[in-house]
Amino acid sequence: MAESRLIGAYPVIGIRPTIDGRRGYLKVRESLEEQTMNMARSAARLFEENLKYSNGEPVKVVIADTTIGRVAEAAACADKFRREGVDITLTVTPCWCYGAETMDMDPQTIKAVWGFNGTERPGAVYLASVLATHAQKGLPAFGIYGHDVQAVDATDIPDDVREKLLRFGCAAVAAASMRGKSYLQIGSVTMGIGGSIIDPDFIESYLGMRVESVDEVELIRRMTEGIYDEEEFRKALAWTKEHCMEGFDKNPEAVQKTREQKDADWEFVVKMMCIIKDLMNGNENLPEGCEEEKVGHNALAAGFQGQRQWTDFYPNADFAEAMLNTSFDWNGAREPYILATENDVLNGLGMMFMKLLTNRAQIFADVRTYWSPEAVKEATGYTLEGKAAEAGGFIHLINSGAACLDACGEAKDENGNSVIKPWFDVTKEDQDAIMKATTWNAADFGYFRGGGYSSRFLTDAEMPVTMIRLNLVKGLGPVLQIAEGWTIKLPAEVSDTIWKRTDYTWPCTWFAPRVSGEGAFKTAYDVMNNWGANHGAISYGHIGADLITMCSMLRIPVAMHNVPEEKIFRPAAWNAFGMDKEGQDYRACAAYGPLYK
């Protein structure tokens, strides 16, 4: 649907139809050819019809030229897959096969095996055998086996198999999409925040990405020397003047900027956004003589330091951060960028994970304040109801910078429900409604002496969301936290009262996690009390199960989650690392280590 902004092809899924290689008088192999290839075609259709790359195109799927019964056919399939750029393989079979001869032996592919549950042939026996061989060779693979026996001529994929196939495919495409791309840090560490202390080894070893760095002064150089796309800048500025409504200025009148200074700030922040886009992905329309700048840094995600060296002197990056993370701009709907405020690379990578899984714009926020029912009652007289009451309170998510504007909830689905849509489904009506719900308030001079504008909106709707945090722990490595829950809608006067207790000019979201009454999910308080950092990345939808599957592919253990156990899907080898799911994950990730070590 849109041209990729990045260098490098999207990952391809390869389907490997394996078969019983025995021929002879009974024609065992011949009797299975049609059924085996039909399984492969069904899986390919499922992926092509349901999975999309981040640019909106359907995933590419290739099938081996023949069924695979012996090692020569496995080698021919591997050769074809190398030429086709296959990063992900699904082996399918309804029968017994020679496991070690027919299995995918490429250590770099992400693997799954679907064994048909039928009584005519021992597909389950092959599945168990080849998964054991995968484990024995240190090549983890996901095992997929339907709950119910199917007839030999069945063509429909059972719902439980379908769910696992799509979870595997979605997570594998997301994981493989990171390979060879960059994280671009513009600046460095913000105010001593640990998340903005970048760890190149983690990014290289676990994600297959590289770290690119430029100083913030590069923006000033490009502004000063005219190294930007003048036509795009003028178009962006005109759109901004038409669609971005200024809000109130909270600063004391004596220090407020003049109208002339505010207009100059608008030009500055719009130009910042144009240049940051160019830094991330290049721009062929830059002036002649700027060949180096035209190529960009092939960045799948980026972060901007801002505070304080920049923001004490120049207008902040809130406009650039918010608009780049949003699913549209002056060119209409387009794939959201990932730009982390305060260069919190760990939160930016969390946003990147979820964008690749959902193709939706992401929210960056402080996990700022827990509000108990008692505190809300004392401050406003209001008794919590619904999700907030069930959670024993809620968490205030608020930050000046990188929350996508889609988070206001003004886009609606076909039933009128608030939603953050995949970017390719965002309509002109959605864009207009989102912009009308957003004001741009003069930056708080207490935080941002250089001025600028912060987006301001209220997530005034109940929507299912997932909040995550990627953390690095010395001696342990990376771990991920996951909290599924909902944004909540409070009465206007209640929301207004408690919002004013913090910065009233920043985007505001109230979050109630799904609680269990135990451990880290006993109440909303316990979720916040167990959260690993001051920031969280938030995506529309309950996607915790997809994240768990993807993290197992990346060898990142999940430290805390509220995903139902029956939804957890990891490689079969994880079962050999103990009986408790959490312990299995830690031990397996440690044993296998990062993919790109």
XYZ file of C-alpha atoms in Angstrom, residues 14-447:
434
model
C 8.465 -20.100 3.566
C 6.144 -23.127 3.761
C 7.843 -26.542 3.861
C 5.430 -29.429 3.066
C 7.144 -32.541 4.434
C 6.003 -36.035 3.520
C 6.622 -39.720 4.107
C 9.382 -40.513 1.609
C 8.467 -44.187 1.148
C 7.268 -45.162 -2.311
C 7.205 -48.796 -3.507
C 4.238 -51.044 -4.138
C 1.839 -49.312 -1.715
C 2.734 -45.840 -3.065
C 2.803 -44.298 0.423
C 4.297 -41.006 -0.685
C 2.109 -40.729 -3.768
C -1.034 -41.171 -1.680
C -0.093 -38.181 0.493
C 1.039 -35.621 -2.083
C -2.270 -33.813 -2.523
C -3.137 -33.660 1.179
C 0.333 -32.401 2.102
C 0.405 -29.677 -0.546
C -3.136 -28.638 0.393
C -1.963 -28.054 3.965
C 0.806 -25.824 2.634
C -1.577 -23.865 0.400
C -4.074 -23.421 3.249
C -1.386 -22.052 5.566
C -0.113 -19.721 2.847
C -3.624 -18.347 2.228
C -4.129 -17.815 5.953
C -0.939 -15.766 6.221
C -1.509 -13.778 3.032
C -5.093 -12.882 3.929
C -4.456 -11.901 7.549
C -0.909 -10.595 7.971
C 0.469 -7.307 6.676
C 3.867 -5.680 6.673
C 4.219 -2.286 8.330
C 3.681 -0.558 4.971
C 0.277 -2.225 4.625
C 1.173 -4.840 2.015
C 0.195 -8.511 2.557
C 3.060 -10.690 3.705
C 4.865 -12.628 1.002
C 4.666 -16.404 1.292
C 6.531 -18.957 -0.826
C 6.030 -22.712 -0.890
C 8.681 -25.293 -1.637
C 8.541 -26.491 -5.254
C 7.881 -30.069 -4.159
C 7.009 -31.929 -1.034
C 10.043 -32.801 1.080
C 10.549 -36.501 1.730
C 14.319 -36.851 1.804
C 17.378 -34.658 2.338
C 17.846 -33.784 -1.351
C 14.417 -32.101 -1.407
C 15.148 -30.368 1.901
C 18.322 -28.958 0.345
C 16.454 -27.822 -2.781
C 13.887 -26.081 -0.576
C 16.631 -24.377 1.456
C 18.280 -23.174 -1.752
C 15.005 -21.724 -3.035
C 14.290 -20.055 0.300
C 17.731 -18.414 0.345
C 17.059 -16.939 -3.096
C 13.588 -15.774 -2.029
C 14.807 -14.116 1.176
C 12.922 -16.410 3.555
C 13.438 -15.563 7.237
C 10.544 -17.601 8.671
C 9.617 -21.217 7.983
C 6.522 -23.253 8.685
C 6.849 -26.989 8.161
C 3.496 -28.742 7.590
C 2.686 -32.426 7.388
C -0.229 -34.863 7.818
C 2.000 -37.901 8.215
C 5.224 -39.478 9.397
C 8.388 -38.055 7.810
C 12.117 -38.585 8.286
C 12.651 -35.797 10.774
C 16.378 -35.098 10.692
C 16.362 -35.328 6.884
C 13.368 -33.084 6.291
C 13.683 -30.468 9.036
C 14.756 -26.844 8.582
C 18.411 -26.719 9.642
C 19.050 -23.020 9.014
C 20.049 -21.500 12.401
C 18.872 -18.029 11.323
C 15.247 -18.828 10.427
C 12.361 -18.587 12.895
C 10.648 -21.982 12.837
C 7.310 -23.655 13.461
C 5.944 -27.121 12.655
C 2.247 -27.889 12.121
C 1.396 -31.579 12.474
C -2.091 -32.539 11.276
C -4.277 -34.239 13.892
C -5.667 -37.197 11.947
C -5.942 -40.931 12.601
C -5.047 -42.192 9.122
C -1.351 -41.220 9.381
C 0.874 -40.421 12.394
C 1.259 -36.638 11.890
C 1.443 -36.206 15.649
C 4.243 -38.752 15.860
C 6.307 -36.852 13.314
C 5.569 -33.562 15.072
C 6.805 -34.922 18.416
C 9.823 -36.533 16.791
C 10.966 -33.533 14.799
C 10.410 -31.115 17.703
C 12.631 -33.374 19.824
C 15.246 -33.264 17.070
C 15.000 -29.475 16.911
C 15.567 -29.323 20.669
C 18.448 -31.788 20.487
C 20.174 -29.663 17.826
C 19.585 -26.353 19.610
C 17.159 -25.061 16.964
C 13.959 -24.137 18.856
C 10.711 -24.522 16.912
C 7.075 -23.808 17.749
C 4.831 -26.884 17.694
C 1.254 -26.608 16.382
C -1.164 -29.493 16.836
C -4.948 -29.206 16.695
C -7.066 -30.220 19.667
C -9.578 -32.301 17.694
C -9.087 -35.136 15.218
C -9.898 -34.121 11.632
C -11.017 -36.147 8.633
C -8.285 -36.901 6.131
C -9.981 -34.746 3.472
C -10.632 -31.759 5.762
C -9.651 -28.442 4.193
C -10.605 -25.972 6.920
C -7.975 -24.958 9.466
C -9.391 -25.480 12.995
C -9.765 -22.344 15.098
C -7.106 -23.345 17.642
C -4.589 -24.114 14.891
C -5.499 -20.923 13.081
C -4.876 -18.873 16.244
C -1.429 -20.378 16.751
C -0.446 -20.077 13.105
C -1.370 -16.396 13.045
C 0.303 -15.707 16.394
C 3.478 -17.345 15.153
C 3.346 -15.580 11.784
C 2.591 -12.145 13.216
C 5.325 -12.369 15.851
C 7.884 -13.827 13.447
C 7.307 -11.123 10.824
C 7.695 -8.475 13.532
C 10.894 -10.042 14.896
C 12.459 -10.555 11.474
C 11.522 -7.028 10.318
C 14.070 -5.592 12.762
C 17.066 -7.307 11.178
C 19.526 -4.973 9.524
C 17.681 -1.801 10.516
C 18.854 0.995 12.834
C 17.924 2.749 16.032
C 18.917 6.396 15.640
C 19.674 8.384 18.772
C 19.623 12.134 18.219
C 21.599 13.392 21.187
C 22.303 11.107 24.114
C 21.263 10.757 27.769
C 18.383 12.846 29.073
C 18.565 14.064 32.662
C 20.241 10.850 33.831
C 17.387 8.584 32.681
C 18.676 5.007 32.541
C 16.484 4.131 29.557
C 18.324 6.674 27.435
C 21.743 5.169 28.225
C 21.996 3.190 25.017
C 23.403 -0.356 24.987
C 24.563 -1.178 21.445
C 25.372 -4.791 22.333
C 21.776 -5.488 23.368
C 20.378 -3.946 20.195
C 22.872 -5.770 17.982
C 22.773 -9.180 19.716
C 19.069 -9.493 20.495
C 17.371 -7.518 17.716
C 19.854 -7.720 14.857
C 19.811 -3.926 14.568
C 22.575 -1.348 14.705
C 22.857 1.913 16.646
C 23.320 5.162 14.757
C 24.090 8.421 16.588
C 24.002 12.074 15.623
C 24.348 15.118 17.820
C 21.336 17.388 18.249
C 23.369 20.215 16.710
C 22.867 18.481 13.368
C 19.324 19.886 13.326
C 20.656 23.408 13.746
C 23.242 22.849 11.026
C 20.585 21.713 8.589
C 18.286 24.600 9.482
C 21.116 27.127 9.152
C 22.463 25.766 5.881
C 19.068 25.060 4.306
C 19.522 21.274 4.211
C 15.858 20.353 4.181
C 13.070 19.937 1.662
C 11.738 23.479 1.263
C 8.622 22.379 -0.618
C 7.683 19.847 2.032
C 8.377 22.333 4.818
C 6.051 24.916 3.249
C 3.330 22.294 2.786
C 3.761 21.095 6.374
C 3.665 24.620 7.765
C 0.492 25.488 5.850
C -1.209 22.306 7.084
C -0.083 23.025 10.651
C -1.493 26.544 10.588
C -4.821 25.206 9.312
C -5.225 22.131 11.528
C -3.200 22.648 14.733
C -5.226 24.719 17.175
C -3.314 26.664 19.790
C -4.460 26.141 23.338
C -4.083 28.286 26.429
C -0.682 29.510 27.595
C -0.160 28.501 31.234
C 2.999 30.583 31.691
C 2.870 33.819 33.720
C 1.871 36.661 31.433
C 5.113 38.531 32.121
C 7.196 35.777 30.513
C 4.868 34.621 27.747
C 6.251 34.846 24.241
C 4.934 37.465 21.835
C 2.781 36.483 18.862
C 5.769 36.994 16.596
C 7.939 34.700 18.763
C 5.216 32.039 18.877
C 4.886 32.083 15.094
C 8.658 31.685 14.815
C 8.448 28.710 17.193
C 5.843 27.110 14.929
C 8.171 27.384 11.954
C 11.016 25.985 14.042
C 9.164 22.904 15.328
C 7.690 22.068 11.910
C 11.162 22.292 10.403
C 12.435 20.035 13.208
C 9.912 17.388 12.250
C 10.874 17.512 8.577
C 14.572 17.197 9.414
C 14.103 14.334 11.890
C 12.239 12.402 9.177
C 15.167 13.042 6.834
C 17.647 11.877 9.465
C 15.725 8.655 9.981
C 15.039 7.615 6.415
C 16.653 10.077 4.034
C 15.068 12.335 1.416
C 15.929 12.452 -2.277
C 14.488 15.970 -2.509
C 17.180 17.651 -0.430
C 19.172 20.393 -2.196
C 21.886 19.557 -4.704
C 25.228 18.984 -3.030
C 23.612 17.243 -0.027
C 24.174 13.697 -1.263
C 25.327 12.438 2.147
C 22.274 13.815 3.915
C 19.902 12.358 1.311
C 20.525 8.763 2.377
C 19.490 8.935 6.064
C 20.222 6.300 8.712
C 17.767 3.519 7.770
C 16.124 3.959 11.181
C 13.204 1.770 12.157
C 12.995 3.760 15.400
C 14.663 6.817 16.877
C 14.881 8.937 20.004
C 15.438 12.636 20.648
C 17.327 13.684 23.764
C 15.841 17.162 24.156
C 16.114 17.811 27.852
C 17.907 19.726 28.973
C 20.711 20.954 26.769
C 18.328 21.447 23.847
C 15.155 22.528 25.606
C 16.850 25.101 27.832
C 17.658 27.026 24.671
C 15.568 25.835 21.684
C 11.858 24.969 21.267
C 11.128 21.424 22.395
C 10.528 18.407 20.152
C 7.003 17.688 21.428
C 5.402 18.597 18.092
C 7.819 16.439 16.104
C 7.501 13.520 18.534
C 3.706 13.579 18.716
C 3.136 14.070 14.987
C 5.727 11.554 13.821
C 4.234 8.891 16.109
C 0.755 9.676 14.769
C -0.705 7.741 11.819
C -1.058 10.786 9.545
C 0.355 14.209 8.769
C 0.078 16.810 5.980
C 0.356 14.006 3.397
C -2.617 12.140 4.870
C -2.566 8.673 6.406
C 0.896 7.135 6.481
C 2.847 4.543 8.432
C 3.605 5.930 11.903
C 7.200 6.586 12.827
C 8.638 5.601 16.202
C 10.316 8.538 17.947
C 10.946 8.227 21.676
C 10.913 11.338 23.800
C 13.946 11.862 26.070
C 15.737 9.320 23.864
C 14.368 6.550 26.099
C 15.573 3.851 23.740
C 14.064 1.047 25.821
C 10.612 2.595 25.633
C 11.125 3.415 21.969
C 11.983 -0.213 21.260
C 8.854 -1.278 23.141
C 6.819 1.035 20.915
C 8.605 -0.445 17.890
C 7.738 -4.004 18.978
C 4.046 -3.195 19.203
C 3.895 -1.121 16.032
C 5.362 -4.053 14.101
C 2.799 -6.400 15.669
C -0.233 -4.163 15.101
C 0.571 -1.548 12.411
C -0.982 1.003 14.774
C 0.350 4.259 16.212
C 1.831 3.957 19.708
C 1.628 5.939 22.952
C 4.679 6.998 24.958
C 3.849 8.058 28.500
C 5.104 8.510 32.013
C 3.648 5.926 34.366
C 3.085 8.867 36.613
C 0.543 8.473 39.409
C -1.578 5.745 40.979
C -5.007 6.970 42.081
C -6.716 4.797 44.691
C -10.509 4.812 45.052
C -10.068 6.562 48.389
C -7.825 9.281 46.952
C -10.245 9.922 44.084
C -13.139 10.127 46.529
C -11.284 12.572 48.740
C -10.173 14.775 45.825
C -13.438 14.805 43.854
C -16.236 13.162 45.844
C -16.586 10.574 43.074
C -16.857 6.812 43.697
C -15.045 4.811 41.056
C -17.083 2.536 38.809
C -16.492 -0.063 36.115
C -12.965 -1.073 35.155
C -11.389 1.431 37.554
C -13.316 0.022 40.499
C -12.488 -3.551 39.485
C -8.780 -2.646 39.368
C -8.816 -0.936 42.756
C -7.943 2.374 41.159
C -6.139 3.498 38.022
C -2.838 4.860 36.754
C -2.337 8.292 35.220
C -0.381 8.080 31.952
C 0.916 11.509 30.940
C 4.003 12.953 29.257
C 4.598 16.105 27.257
C 6.048 14.416 24.211
C 5.532 11.330 22.172
C 1.930 10.173 22.678
C 0.402 9.635 19.231
C -2.613 11.876 18.656
C -4.636 8.759 17.730
C -4.721 8.068 21.484
C -7.512 10.596 21.993
C -9.922 7.880 20.820
C -11.789 10.033 18.325
C -11.367 7.538 15.473
C -14.357 5.184 15.402
C -14.923 1.667 14.116
C -17.996 0.538 12.158
C -19.962 0.256 15.415
C -19.035 3.721 16.659
C -16.519 2.464 19.224
C -13.365 4.439 19.908
C -10.302 2.783 18.407
C -6.709 3.324 17.331
C -6.830 1.932 13.820
C -4.115 0.313 11.737
C -2.698 3.299 9.890
C -3.945 2.150 6.479
C -7.548 2.183 7.762
C -7.399 5.775 9.066
C -9.838 7.963 7.112
C -9.911 11.687 6.454
C -12.845 11.882 8.894
C -10.732 10.180 11.562
C -7.893 12.626 10.981
C -10.181 15.649 11.233
C -11.806 14.352 14.443
C -8.409 13.682 16.034
C -7.071 17.132 15.171
C -10.227 18.803 16.500
C -9.775 16.986 19.810
C -6.181 18.225 20.156
C -4.811 21.608 21.093
C -1.182 22.708 21.055
C -0.318 24.582 24.195
C 2.709 26.765 24.713
C 5.422 24.784 26.450
C 5.727 25.058 30.222
C 8.757 27.334 30.766
C 9.482 25.514 34.023
C 10.402 22.463 31.942
